[in-house]
Amino acid sequence: MSDIITVKDLCLWYGSAQALHNICMDIPDRSITALIGPSGCGKSTFLKTLNRMNDLIPGVKIKGQVCYQGQDIFAPSVDVNLLRKDVGMVFQKPNPFPMSIYDNIAYGPRTHGITSRIQLDEIVESSLRDAAIWDEVKDRLKKNALGLSGGQQQRLCIARALAVKPKVLLMDEPTSALDPISTSKIEELASALKENYTIIMVTHNMQQAVRISDQTAFFLLGELVEYGNSEQLFSQPKNQRTEDYITGRFG
């Protein structure tokens, strides 16, 4: 399995506060990578670095290298809009646009220049099917997306991210605001999507990481403490701090 993202000596500061310390990590293509660790340990900061969402925060300084498909994403020649098309983001709280279900999905493709109704219809249907929500919404595509349940809204947001044909999906605690049934639907969905996409997911739920991830990275105080095969990391962690965290001694 080849690596789609390679991170070398990544450091990040918010003003004078250092949030990430020398992170090195290779992320394999078409797999699920879970990022775990206590609140404020740098997981979401790291995730948002991978598609340069941190560029939007004033006073951020970044050193080191993040290569996506062999190219440094911080190189001056990189088009950030194209990077974010390839490396999509699904947030913690579902955030559908206040418009119809159809227009939510068609929004991204339209911004990238697709205007043909036939093409848009196809993209909307295939994205909703890929996000396992087509059967629930196919008869109400013109209805406002805000009328959906929380779990449906989150799957809609995943469909919206898929509509621009990304290669990587970044998920920042995508199930933390959802009930157990919706959570298991999103987990099933993530497991199905890794056939065609690379998924990198921040989760507070260690059982979730055990259930669906191929590899897990444990962050603590902005450092990457341990990274490896999920089964191995949870059953035989190499680092004492990892063991202390997963056995509940702190965090």
Short mmCIF file of C-alpha atoms in Angstrom, two decimals:
data_model
loop_
_atom_site.label_atom_id
_atom_site.label_comp_id
_atom_site.label_asym_id
_atom_site.label_seq_id
_atom_site.Cartn_x
_atom_site.Cartn_y
_atom_site.Cartn_z
CA MET A 1 0.00 0.00 0.00
CA SER A 2 1.51 3.34 -1.01
CA ASP A 3 1.46 6.47 1.14
CA ILE A 4 -0.75 9.35 -0.02
CA ILE A 5 0.44 11.86 2.61
CA THR A 6 3.92 12.11 4.10
CA VAL A 7 4.59 14.46 7.01
CA LYS A 8 8.16 15.39 8.01
CA ASP A 9 9.24 17.44 11.05
CA LEU A 10 5.98 19.40 11.11
CA CYS A 11 5.93 22.19 13.71
CA LEU A 12 3.13 24.71 14.15
CA TRP A 13 2.78 27.79 16.33
CA TYR A 14 -0.26 29.91 17.18
CA GLY A 15 1.56 33.17 17.86
CA SER A 16 4.27 32.21 20.37
CA ALA A 17 2.54 29.02 21.58
CA GLN A 18 3.82 25.88 19.88
CA ALA A 19 0.94 23.50 19.14
CA LEU A 20 2.76 20.79 17.15
CA HIS A 21 6.28 19.49 17.72
CA ASN A 22 8.21 17.71 14.94
CA ILE A 23 5.42 15.45 13.71
CA CYS A 24 6.58 12.73 11.30
CA MET A 25 3.97 10.42 9.82
CA ASP A 26 3.23 8.47 6.62
CA ILE A 27 -0.45 7.96 5.86
CA PRO A 28 -1.31 5.01 3.58
CA ASP A 29 -3.73 5.42 0.71
CA ARG A 30 -7.26 3.94 1.00
CA SER A 31 -7.19 3.27 4.71
CA ILE A 32 -8.62 4.79 7.89
CA THR A 33 -6.19 6.57 10.20
CA ALA A 34 -7.52 7.54 13.64
CA LEU A 35 -6.01 10.41 15.63
CA ILE A 36 -6.55 9.99 19.38
CA GLY A 37 -5.44 11.82 22.51
CA PRO A 38 -6.85 14.12 25.22
CA SER A 39 -8.47 17.48 24.39
CA GLY A 40 -6.07 20.19 23.29
CA CYS A 41 -3.27 17.79 22.35
CA GLY A 42 -2.97 18.90 18.71
CA LYS A 43 -5.14 16.33 16.88
CA SER A 44 -7.48 18.80 15.17
CA THR A 45 -4.63 21.25 14.55
CA PHE A 46 -2.72 18.48 12.78
CA LEU A 47 -5.81 17.45 10.80
CA LYS A 48 -6.43 21.02 9.62
CA THR A 49 -2.82 21.36 8.51
CA LEU A 50 -3.33 18.60 5.94
CA ASN A 51 -5.54 20.80 3.73
CA ARG A 52 -4.18 24.15 4.96
CA MET A 53 -7.31 25.12 6.91
CA ASN A 54 -4.92 26.62 9.47
CA ASP A 55 -3.95 29.23 6.85
CA LEU A 56 -7.23 30.94 7.79
CA ILE A 57 -6.08 31.59 11.38
CA PRO A 58 -4.07 34.79 11.98
CA GLY A 59 -0.62 34.39 13.51
CA VAL A 60 -0.07 30.78 12.50
CA LYS A 61 3.50 29.78 11.65
CA ILE A 62 4.34 26.40 10.15
CA LYS A 63 7.69 24.69 9.62
CA GLY A 64 8.40 21.29 8.13
CA GLN A 65 6.86 19.46 5.24
CA VAL A 66 3.50 17.94 4.33
CA CYS A 67 3.62 16.13 0.99
CA TYR A 68 0.38 15.10 -0.70
CA GLN A 69 0.96 12.67 -3.57
CA GLY A 70 4.62 13.65 -3.51
CA GLN A 71 4.13 17.43 -3.62
CA ASP A 72 4.78 19.79 -0.71
CA ILE A 73 1.41 21.43 -0.01
CA PHE A 74 3.14 24.59 1.28
CA ALA A 75 5.01 25.17 -2.00
CA PRO A 76 4.19 28.58 -3.55
CA SER A 77 2.90 26.89 -6.72
CA VAL A 78 0.16 24.97 -4.87
CA ASP A 79 -3.41 26.08 -5.58
CA VAL A 80 -5.11 25.86 -2.17
CA ASN A 81 -8.57 25.53 -3.75
CA LEU A 82 -7.46 22.49 -5.71
CA LEU A 83 -5.78 21.04 -2.62
CA ARG A 84 -9.04 21.39 -0.67
CA LYS A 85 -10.96 19.81 -3.53
CA ASP A 86 -8.68 16.77 -3.25
CA VAL A 87 -8.46 16.80 0.55
CA GLY A 88 -12.00 17.41 1.82
CA MET A 89 -13.18 18.15 5.36
CA VAL A 90 -16.14 16.97 7.46
CA PHE A 91 -16.58 18.87 10.71
CA GLN A 92 -17.64 17.88 14.20
CA LYS A 93 -21.08 19.45 14.03
CA PRO A 94 -23.08 18.83 10.87
CA ASN A 95 -23.12 22.13 8.95
CA PRO A 96 -25.44 21.83 5.96
CA PHE A 97 -25.99 25.03 3.99
CA PRO A 98 -29.48 26.56 4.51
CA MET A 99 -30.66 25.45 1.07
CA SER A 100 -32.16 22.34 -0.53
CA ILE A 101 -30.57 18.92 -0.19
CA TYR A 102 -29.89 18.97 -3.94
CA ASP A 103 -28.21 22.40 -3.84
CA ASN A 104 -26.03 21.38 -0.89
CA ILE A 105 -24.50 18.59 -2.98
CA ALA A 106 -24.39 20.55 -6.26
CA TYR A 107 -22.72 23.58 -4.60
CA GLY A 108 -19.12 22.32 -4.84
CA PRO A 109 -19.31 20.97 -8.41
CA ARG A 110 -20.92 24.27 -9.51
CA THR A 111 -18.08 26.30 -7.97
CA HIS A 112 -15.69 24.12 -10.00
CA GLY A 113 -17.52 25.02 -13.20
CA ILE A 114 -20.01 22.18 -13.71
CA THR A 115 -23.29 23.66 -14.98
CA SER A 116 -24.91 20.80 -16.94
CA ARG A 117 -28.12 19.70 -15.21
CA ILE A 118 -27.61 16.09 -16.32
CA GLN A 119 -24.09 16.02 -14.88
CA LEU A 120 -25.22 17.66 -11.64
CA ASP A 121 -28.10 15.19 -11.29
CA GLU A 122 -25.64 12.32 -11.65
CA ILE A 123 -23.20 13.80 -9.13
CA VAL A 124 -25.97 14.47 -6.60
CA GLU A 125 -27.30 10.94 -6.84
CA SER A 126 -23.92 9.19 -6.78
CA SER A 127 -22.66 11.32 -3.84
CA LEU A 128 -25.81 10.65 -1.80
CA ARG A 129 -25.58 6.94 -2.64
CA ASP A 130 -21.90 6.85 -1.61
CA ALA A 131 -22.84 8.53 1.68
CA ALA A 132 -25.57 5.91 2.25
CA ILE A 133 -28.39 8.44 2.45
CA TRP A 134 -29.92 8.39 -1.07
CA ASP A 135 -32.85 6.14 -0.17
CA GLU A 136 -33.77 8.40 2.75
CA VAL A 137 -33.76 11.68 0.79
CA LYS A 138 -34.37 10.87 -2.90
CA ASP A 139 -38.02 12.00 -2.69
CA ARG A 140 -37.24 15.27 -0.92
CA LEU A 141 -34.23 16.69 -2.77
CA LYS A 142 -35.91 20.09 -3.09
CA LYS A 143 -36.59 20.30 0.66
CA ASN A 144 -34.36 22.33 2.97
CA ALA A 145 -31.43 20.29 4.29
CA LEU A 146 -31.90 21.80 7.76
CA GLY A 147 -35.04 19.64 8.11
CA LEU A 148 -32.95 16.45 8.27
CA SER A 149 -32.02 14.74 11.55
CA GLY A 150 -28.50 15.25 12.96
CA GLY A 151 -27.24 11.90 11.68
CA GLN A 152 -28.73 12.53 8.24
CA GLN A 153 -27.21 16.02 8.17
CA GLN A 154 -23.77 14.57 8.90
CA ARG A 155 -24.13 12.01 6.08
CA LEU A 156 -25.31 14.84 3.83
CA CYS A 157 -22.13 16.78 4.71
CA ILE A 158 -20.08 13.68 3.82
CA ALA A 159 -21.98 13.47 0.50
CA ARG A 160 -21.27 17.17 -0.07
CA ALA A 161 -17.56 16.55 0.49
CA LEU A 162 -17.64 13.55 -1.89
CA ALA A 163 -19.37 15.56 -4.65
CA VAL A 164 -16.12 17.25 -5.75
CA LYS A 165 -14.39 13.85 -6.06
CA PRO A 166 -11.75 14.16 -3.33
CA LYS A 167 -9.07 11.56 -2.69
CA VAL A 168 -8.78 12.20 1.06
CA LEU A 169 -11.51 12.89 3.63
CA LEU A 170 -10.53 14.62 6.87
CA MET A 171 -13.10 14.03 9.62
CA ASP A 172 -12.93 16.05 12.83
CA GLU A 173 -14.87 14.00 15.39
CA PRO A 174 -17.69 13.38 12.90
CA THR A 175 -19.83 11.43 15.38
CA SER A 176 -19.35 13.36 18.64
CA ALA A 177 -22.65 15.24 18.24
CA LEU A 178 -24.63 12.13 17.20
CA ASP A 179 -26.65 9.41 18.92
CA PRO A 180 -25.38 5.78 18.96
CA ILE A 181 -27.46 4.64 15.96
CA SER A 182 -26.29 7.55 13.78
CA THR A 183 -22.74 6.96 15.02
CA SER A 184 -22.77 3.35 13.89
CA LYS A 185 -24.14 4.41 10.48
CA ILE A 186 -21.25 6.87 10.03
CA GLU A 187 -18.76 4.19 11.13
CA GLU A 188 -20.20 1.70 8.61
CA LEU A 189 -20.06 4.41 5.99
CA ALA A 190 -16.39 5.22 6.74
CA SER A 191 -15.49 1.53 6.49
CA ALA A 192 -17.21 1.31 3.09
CA LEU A 193 -15.65 4.54 1.79
CA LYS A 194 -12.05 3.42 2.39
CA GLU A 195 -12.37 1.22 -0.72
CA ASN A 196 -12.04 4.45 -2.73
CA TYR A 197 -10.88 7.15 -0.32
CA THR A 198 -8.28 7.78 2.36
CA ILE A 199 -9.92 8.75 5.66
CA ILE A 200 -8.15 10.56 8.50
CA MET A 201 -10.38 10.90 11.54
CA VAL A 202 -9.99 12.67 14.87
CA THR A 203 -11.94 10.76 17.50
CA HIS A 204 -12.38 10.99 21.27
CA ASN A 205 -13.92 7.55 21.21
CA MET A 206 -11.22 4.91 21.54
CA GLN A 207 -13.70 2.08 20.86
CA GLN A 208 -14.44 3.79 17.56
CA ALA A 209 -10.74 3.85 16.68
CA VAL A 210 -10.48 0.14 17.55
CA ARG A 211 -13.59 -0.71 15.51
CA ILE A 212 -12.86 1.04 12.24
CA SER A 213 -9.29 2.31 11.90
CA ASP A 214 -6.37 0.56 10.22
CA GLN A 215 -3.76 2.67 11.97
CA THR A 216 -3.90 4.97 15.00
CA ALA A 217 -1.80 7.96 16.01
CA PHE A 218 -1.69 8.96 19.69
CA PHE A 219 -1.05 12.66 20.27
CA LEU A 220 -0.10 14.22 23.61
CA LEU A 221 0.80 17.88 24.22
CA GLY A 222 1.43 18.48 20.53
CA GLU A 223 3.70 15.48 20.12
CA LEU A 224 3.08 12.29 18.19
CA VAL A 225 3.78 9.74 20.94
CA GLU A 226 3.03 6.57 19.02
CA TYR A 227 1.75 5.64 15.58
CA GLY A 228 1.11 2.23 14.10
CA ASN A 229 -1.28 -0.60 13.35
CA SER A 230 -4.45 -0.01 15.41
CA GLU A 231 -4.79 -3.57 16.67
CA GLN A 232 -1.21 -3.59 17.85
CA LEU A 233 -1.29 -0.09 19.35
CA PHE A 234 -4.37 -0.92 21.44
CA SER A 235 -3.29 -4.42 22.49
CA GLN A 236 0.48 -3.93 22.93
CA PRO A 237 1.40 -0.24 22.95
CA LYS A 238 5.14 0.39 22.77
CA ASN A 239 5.05 3.59 24.83
CA GLN A 240 4.06 3.78 28.50
CA ARG A 241 2.17 7.06 27.92
CA THR A 242 0.06 5.37 25.22
CA GLU A 243 -0.74 2.53 27.61
CA ASP A 244 -1.65 4.97 30.39
CA TYR A 245 -4.02 6.82 28.06
CA ILE A 246 -5.79 3.83 26.54
CA THR A 247 -6.23 2.15 29.94
CA GLY A 248 -7.81 5.35 31.26
CA ARG A 249 -5.15 6.46 33.73
CA PHE A 250 -5.40 9.99 32.37
CA GLY A 251 -7.16 11.96 29.62
#
